[in-house]
Amino acid sequence: MNKNKVISYINIVIGALLASFSVACILLPNDAIDYGTAGIAIIVSMLSGANLSLCVILIFMPFIISAYFMVGKDFVYRSLAGVVVYTAGLEFFEKIPFELNTEHFLAVVFGGAILGVGLTLVIKAGGCIDGSEILANIIVSKISDKTGRNYSMSPVLITFNAVVYILIFVLINRDAALLSLLVYFIATVIIERFTDRFEAIKQVTIITSKPDLLIKDIKSKLNKTCTIIPSKGAISGDNTTLICYINYFELNKMREIISDNKGTFSTVSTIEEILR
């Protein structure tokens, strides 16, 4: 395992611990619930009395199994590491006496911020601890494969979490739903700020003098195609510019492809919308 991977896994561990601390010690004691599949796990645990960590694992596992076939092994390994640490953290922090002597609103704001920082570390390290992100990635990939168009994950994530908050409103209570919505807003603002909107489409622009191997790797490892543009550098001379559209969870694989093909210059930008 190289140095960058070690750093990635360290960030995943720290991020997952921050997220589990936020949920167990701040959000749940202040009547707020996490979002995504973690939110569903919390609802199930509250209504059934089942162990929270067990609920998180059981609900997350179908998504991680699907990701193994759809997203790739490296993403699955990183996500598994994150969810194992997250559930272990929940089990540990639930037994730790911790109390914020402040209003519910301020506690939830603080907890949502810590949750956002933790999830940001996990996502930037190439993993996730929420099945809704895997589901959104799979749905968008399937639609893109069938239509040949690129789509943002935002509509899927928003719809999924809207369902979660409706369930909280109906099955728990109104205050919990509103406080949980505040958690979602604060956490996602932090995540979007530091991941440059991970749910949006990413445009990768690669300048290279040897495009054939890159194109072959991108096709075989990411199942993506490229726009090929002849270009010329003031110093490097004739070369080729490749433009490829991917999602955030495919960035690590793209970085590996680019690093394996030396002599390239590449940039990544966020695309708000693709018109056809």
CSV table of C-alpha atoms in Angstrom, one decimal:
chain,number,residue,atom,x,y,z
A,1,MET,CA,0.0,0.0,0.0
A,2,ASN,CA,1.5,3.3,-1.1
A,3,LYS,CA,1.8,6.5,1.0
A,4,ASN,CA,-1.3,8.2,-0.6
A,5,LYS,CA,-3.5,5.2,0.2
A,6,VAL,CA,-2.3,5.1,3.8
A,7,ILE,CA,-3.2,8.7,4.2
A,8,SER,CA,-6.6,8.1,2.6
A,9,TYR,CA,-7.4,5.4,5.0
A,10,ILE,CA,-6.3,7.5,7.9
A,11,ASN,CA,-8.6,10.3,6.8
A,12,ILE,CA,-11.4,7.7,6.5
A,13,VAL,CA,-10.9,6.5,10.0
A,14,ILE,CA,-10.8,10.1,11.4
A,15,GLY,CA,-13.8,11.1,9.4
A,16,ALA,CA,-15.9,8.1,10.4
A,17,LEU,CA,-15.0,8.7,14.1
A,18,LEU,CA,-16.0,12.3,13.9
A,19,ALA,CA,-19.3,11.4,12.2
A,20,SER,CA,-20.1,8.7,14.8
A,21,PHE,CA,-19.2,11.0,17.7
A,22,SER,CA,-21.5,13.7,16.3
A,23,VAL,CA,-24.4,11.2,15.9
A,24,ALA,CA,-24.0,9.4,19.2
A,25,CYS,CA,-23.0,12.2,21.5
A,26,ILE,CA,-24.7,15.3,20.0
A,27,LEU,CA,-27.4,14.7,17.5
A,28,LEU,CA,-29.4,11.8,19.0
A,29,PRO,CA,-29.3,13.3,22.6
A,30,ASN,CA,-30.7,16.5,21.1
A,31,ASP,CA,-33.6,14.8,19.2
A,32,ALA,CA,-31.9,15.1,15.8
A,33,ILE,CA,-31.3,12.3,13.3
A,34,ASP,CA,-28.7,11.8,10.7
A,35,TYR,CA,-29.7,11.6,7.0
A,36,GLY,CA,-29.3,9.0,4.3
A,37,THR,CA,-29.3,5.3,5.1
A,38,ALA,CA,-27.8,6.2,8.6
A,39,GLY,CA,-31.1,8.1,9.2
A,40,ILE,CA,-33.1,5.1,8.2
A,41,ALA,CA,-31.0,2.9,10.5
A,42,ILE,CA,-31.7,5.3,13.4
A,43,ILE,CA,-35.4,5.2,12.7
A,44,VAL,CA,-35.5,1.4,12.6
A,45,SER,CA,-33.4,1.3,15.9
A,46,MET,CA,-35.8,3.8,17.6
A,47,LEU,CA,-38.9,2.0,16.6
A,48,SER,CA,-37.7,-1.6,17.2
A,49,GLY,CA,-35.3,-1.1,20.0
A,50,ALA,CA,-32.6,-3.0,18.0
A,51,ASN,CA,-28.9,-2.1,18.4
A,52,LEU,CA,-28.1,1.0,16.3
A,53,SER,CA,-24.7,-0.3,15.0
A,54,LEU,CA,-26.3,-3.5,13.9
A,55,CYS,CA,-29.1,-1.6,12.1
A,56,VAL,CA,-26.5,0.6,10.3
A,57,ILE,CA,-24.5,-2.5,9.1
A,58,LEU,CA,-27.6,-4.4,8.0
A,59,ILE,CA,-29.1,-1.5,6.0
A,60,PHE,CA,-25.7,-0.5,4.5
A,61,MET,CA,-24.6,-4.0,3.3
A,62,PRO,CA,-27.0,-4.3,0.3
A,63,PHE,CA,-25.6,-1.0,-1.0
A,64,ILE,CA,-22.0,-2.0,-0.5
A,65,ILE,CA,-22.6,-5.3,-2.3
A,66,SER,CA,-24.1,-3.5,-5.2
A,67,ALA,CA,-21.2,-1.1,-5.3
A,68,TYR,CA,-18.7,-4.0,-5.5
A,69,PHE,CA,-20.1,-4.8,-9.0
A,70,MET,CA,-21.0,-1.3,-10.1
A,71,VAL,CA,-18.4,1.1,-8.7
A,72,GLY,CA,-15.3,-0.9,-8.1
A,73,LYS,CA,-13.3,-2.7,-5.5
A,74,ASP,CA,-11.2,0.2,-4.3
A,75,PHE,CA,-14.3,2.3,-3.5
A,76,VAL,CA,-15.9,-0.7,-1.7
A,77,TYR,CA,-12.8,-1.3,0.4
A,78,ARG,CA,-12.6,2.3,1.4
A,79,SER,CA,-16.3,2.5,2.1
A,80,LEU,CA,-16.2,-0.8,4.2
A,81,ALA,CA,-13.4,0.7,6.2
A,82,GLY,CA,-15.4,3.8,6.8
A,83,VAL,CA,-18.6,2.0,7.8
A,84,VAL,CA,-16.8,-0.5,10.1
A,85,VAL,CA,-15.1,2.4,12.0
A,86,TYR,CA,-18.4,4.4,12.0
A,87,THR,CA,-20.4,1.6,13.6
A,88,ALA,CA,-17.6,0.8,16.0
A,89,GLY,CA,-17.6,4.5,16.9
A,90,LEU,CA,-21.3,4.5,17.5
A,91,GLU,CA,-21.0,1.5,19.8
A,92,PHE,CA,-18.2,3.2,21.7
A,93,PHE,CA,-19.5,6.8,21.9
A,94,GLU,CA,-23.0,5.7,23.0
A,95,LYS,CA,-21.5,4.5,26.2
A,96,ILE,CA,-19.5,7.7,26.8
A,97,PRO,CA,-21.2,10.3,29.1
A,98,PHE,CA,-21.2,13.5,27.1
A,99,GLU,CA,-23.5,16.5,27.4
A,100,LEU,CA,-23.6,19.9,25.8
A,101,ASN,CA,-25.0,22.4,28.2
A,102,THR,CA,-26.7,24.5,25.5
A,103,GLU,CA,-29.9,24.8,23.6
A,104,HIS,CA,-31.0,22.1,21.2
A,105,PHE,CA,-30.7,24.4,18.2
A,106,LEU,CA,-27.0,25.3,19.0
A,107,ALA,CA,-26.2,21.7,19.8
A,108,VAL,CA,-27.6,20.5,16.5
A,109,VAL,CA,-25.7,23.2,14.6
A,110,PHE,CA,-22.5,22.1,16.2
A,111,GLY,CA,-23.2,18.4,15.7
A,112,GLY,CA,-24.2,19.0,12.0
A,113,ALA,CA,-20.9,20.9,11.5
A,114,ILE,CA,-18.8,18.0,13.0
A,115,LEU,CA,-20.8,15.5,10.9
A,116,GLY,CA,-20.1,17.5,7.8
A,117,VAL,CA,-16.4,17.6,8.5
A,118,GLY,CA,-16.3,13.9,9.1
A,119,LEU,CA,-18.2,13.0,6.0
A,120,THR,CA,-16.0,15.4,4.0
A,121,LEU,CA,-12.9,13.6,5.1
A,122,VAL,CA,-14.4,10.2,4.1
A,123,ILE,CA,-15.6,11.4,0.7
A,124,LYS,CA,-12.4,13.2,-0.2
A,125,ALA,CA,-10.5,10.0,0.7
A,126,GLY,CA,-12.6,8.1,-2.0
A,127,GLY,CA,-15.1,6.3,0.3
A,128,CYS,CA,-18.5,6.9,1.9
A,129,ILE,CA,-20.4,5.7,4.9
A,130,ASP,CA,-23.9,6.4,3.5
A,131,GLY,CA,-25.7,4.0,1.1
A,132,SER,CA,-27.7,6.8,-0.5
A,133,GLU,CA,-24.6,8.1,-2.2
A,134,ILE,CA,-23.9,4.6,-3.6
A,135,LEU,CA,-27.5,4.3,-4.7
A,136,ALA,CA,-27.4,7.7,-6.4
A,137,ASN,CA,-24.1,6.7,-8.1
A,138,ILE,CA,-25.6,3.4,-9.4
A,139,ILE,CA,-28.8,5.0,-10.7
A,140,VAL,CA,-27.0,7.8,-12.5
A,141,SER,CA,-24.5,5.3,-14.0
A,142,LYS,CA,-27.3,3.1,-15.2
A,143,ILE,CA,-29.2,6.0,-16.8
A,144,SER,CA,-26.0,7.4,-18.3
A,145,ASP,CA,-25.1,4.0,-19.8
A,146,LYS,CA,-28.6,3.7,-21.4
A,147,THR,CA,-28.9,7.3,-22.6
A,148,GLY,CA,-25.3,8.2,-23.3
A,149,ARG,CA,-25.8,11.4,-21.2
A,150,ASN,CA,-24.2,12.5,-18.0
A,151,TYR,CA,-26.4,13.4,-15.0
A,152,SER,CA,-25.8,14.8,-11.6
A,153,MET,CA,-26.5,12.7,-8.5
A,154,SER,CA,-28.3,15.6,-6.8
A,155,PRO,CA,-31.9,14.7,-7.7
A,156,VAL,CA,-31.5,11.2,-6.4
A,157,LEU,CA,-29.9,12.3,-3.1
A,158,ILE,CA,-32.5,15.0,-2.6
A,159,THR,CA,-35.4,12.6,-3.3
A,160,PHE,CA,-33.9,9.9,-1.0
A,161,ASN,CA,-33.4,12.3,1.9
A,162,ALA,CA,-36.8,13.8,1.4
A,163,VAL,CA,-38.3,10.4,2.0
A,164,VAL,CA,-36.2,10.0,5.1
A,165,TYR,CA,-37.4,13.3,6.6
A,166,ILE,CA,-41.0,12.4,5.7
A,167,LEU,CA,-40.6,9.1,7.6
A,168,ILE,CA,-39.1,11.0,10.6
A,169,PHE,CA,-42.0,13.5,10.5
A,170,VAL,CA,-44.6,10.7,10.4
A,171,LEU,CA,-43.0,8.0,12.6
A,172,ILE,CA,-41.0,10.1,15.1
A,173,ASN,CA,-42.2,13.7,15.5
A,174,ARG,CA,-42.2,17.1,13.9
A,175,ASP,CA,-39.4,18.6,16.0
A,176,ALA,CA,-37.1,15.7,15.2
A,177,ALA,CA,-37.8,16.1,11.5
A,178,LEU,CA,-37.1,19.9,11.6
A,179,LEU,CA,-33.9,19.5,13.6
A,180,SER,CA,-32.7,16.7,11.3
A,181,LEU,CA,-33.3,18.9,8.3
A,182,LEU,CA,-31.1,21.5,9.9
A,183,VAL,CA,-28.4,18.8,10.3
A,184,TYR,CA,-28.7,17.9,6.6
A,185,PHE,CA,-28.4,21.6,5.5
A,186,ILE,CA,-25.3,22.3,7.7
A,187,ALA,CA,-23.5,19.1,6.8
A,188,THR,CA,-24.1,19.3,3.1
A,189,VAL,CA,-23.0,23.0,3.0
A,190,ILE,CA,-19.7,21.9,4.5
A,191,ILE,CA,-19.4,18.9,2.3
A,192,GLU,CA,-20.1,20.9,-0.9
A,193,ARG,CA,-17.7,23.6,0.1
A,194,PHE,CA,-14.7,21.3,0.6
A,195,THR,CA,-15.5,18.7,-2.1
A,196,ASP,CA,-16.5,21.2,-4.8
A,197,ARG,CA,-20.1,19.7,-5.0
A,198,PHE,CA,-19.2,16.0,-5.0
A,199,GLU,CA,-22.7,15.1,-6.4
A,200,ALA,CA,-22.2,17.2,-9.5
A,201,ILE,CA,-20.6,16.0,-12.8
A,202,LYS,CA,-16.8,16.4,-13.1
A,203,GLN,CA,-15.0,17.3,-16.3
A,204,VAL,CA,-11.5,15.9,-16.6
A,205,THR,CA,-9.3,17.6,-19.2
A,206,ILE,CA,-6.1,15.7,-20.0
A,207,ILE,CA,-3.3,17.0,-22.3
A,208,THR,CA,-1.0,14.3,-23.5
A,209,SER,CA,1.3,13.3,-26.4
A,210,LYS,CA,0.3,9.6,-26.1
A,211,PRO,CA,-3.5,9.5,-26.0
A,212,ASP,CA,-4.1,5.9,-27.2
A,213,LEU,CA,-3.2,4.1,-23.9
A,214,LEU,CA,-5.1,6.7,-21.9
A,215,ILE,CA,-8.2,6.2,-24.0
A,216,LYS,CA,-7.9,2.5,-23.7
A,217,ASP,CA,-7.6,2.6,-19.9
A,218,ILE,CA,-10.5,5.0,-19.5
A,219,LYS,CA,-12.7,2.8,-21.6
A,220,SER,CA,-11.7,-0.5,-19.9
A,221,LYS,CA,-11.4,0.7,-16.3
A,222,LEU,CA,-14.1,3.3,-16.2
A,223,ASN,CA,-16.3,2.4,-19.1
A,224,LYS,CA,-16.2,6.0,-20.3
A,225,THR,CA,-15.5,7.6,-23.6
A,226,CYS,CA,-13.5,10.8,-24.4
A,227,THR,CA,-13.8,13.8,-26.7
A,228,ILE,CA,-10.5,14.0,-28.6
A,229,ILE,CA,-9.2,17.4,-29.6
A,230,PRO,CA,-5.9,17.9,-31.5
A,231,SER,CA,-3.9,20.7,-29.7
A,232,LYS,CA,-0.5,22.3,-29.7
A,233,GLY,CA,1.6,23.6,-26.8
A,234,ALA,CA,4.0,26.6,-27.1
A,235,ILE,CA,6.8,24.5,-25.8
A,236,SER,CA,5.7,20.9,-26.0
A,237,GLY,CA,4.5,21.1,-29.5
A,238,ASP,CA,1.8,18.8,-31.0
A,239,ASN,CA,-0.3,16.9,-28.5
A,240,THR,CA,-3.9,15.7,-27.8
A,241,THR,CA,-6.5,17.1,-25.4
A,242,LEU,CA,-8.9,14.5,-24.0
A,243,ILE,CA,-12.2,15.6,-22.3
A,244,CYS,CA,-14.0,13.0,-20.2
A,245,TYR,CA,-17.1,13.4,-17.9
A,246,ILE,CA,-17.2,11.3,-14.7
A,247,ASN,CA,-18.7,11.4,-11.2
A,248,TYR,CA,-16.9,12.2,-8.0
A,249,PHE,CA,-16.5,8.6,-6.9
A,250,GLU,CA,-14.7,7.8,-10.2
A,251,LEU,CA,-12.1,10.4,-9.6
A,252,ASN,CA,-9.7,8.2,-7.7
A,253,LYS,CA,-9.7,5.6,-10.5
A,254,MET,CA,-9.1,8.4,-13.0
A,255,ARG,CA,-6.2,9.7,-10.9
A,256,GLU,CA,-4.7,6.2,-11.0
A,257,ILE,CA,-5.1,6.0,-14.8
A,258,ILE,CA,-3.5,9.4,-15.3
A,259,SER,CA,-0.6,8.5,-12.9
A,260,ASP,CA,0.1,5.3,-14.8
A,261,ASN,CA,0.4,7.3,-18.0
A,262,LYS,CA,3.3,9.7,-17.5
A,263,GLY,CA,3.8,12.9,-19.4
A,264,THR,CA,0.2,14.2,-19.0
A,265,PHE,CA,-1.2,17.5,-17.7
A,266,SER,CA,-4.8,17.3,-16.4
A,267,THR,CA,-7.4,19.5,-14.7
A,268,VAL,CA,-10.7,18.7,-13.0
A,269,SER,CA,-13.7,21.1,-13.0
A,270,THR,CA,-17.3,20.9,-11.8
A,271,ILE,CA,-20.0,21.1,-14.4
A,272,GLU,CA,-23.4,22.5,-13.5
A,273,GLU,CA,-25.2,21.4,-16.6
A,274,ILE,CA,-24.6,19.7,-20.0
A,275,LEU,CA,-26.8,20.9,-22.8
A,276,ARG,CA,-27.5,18.7,-25.8
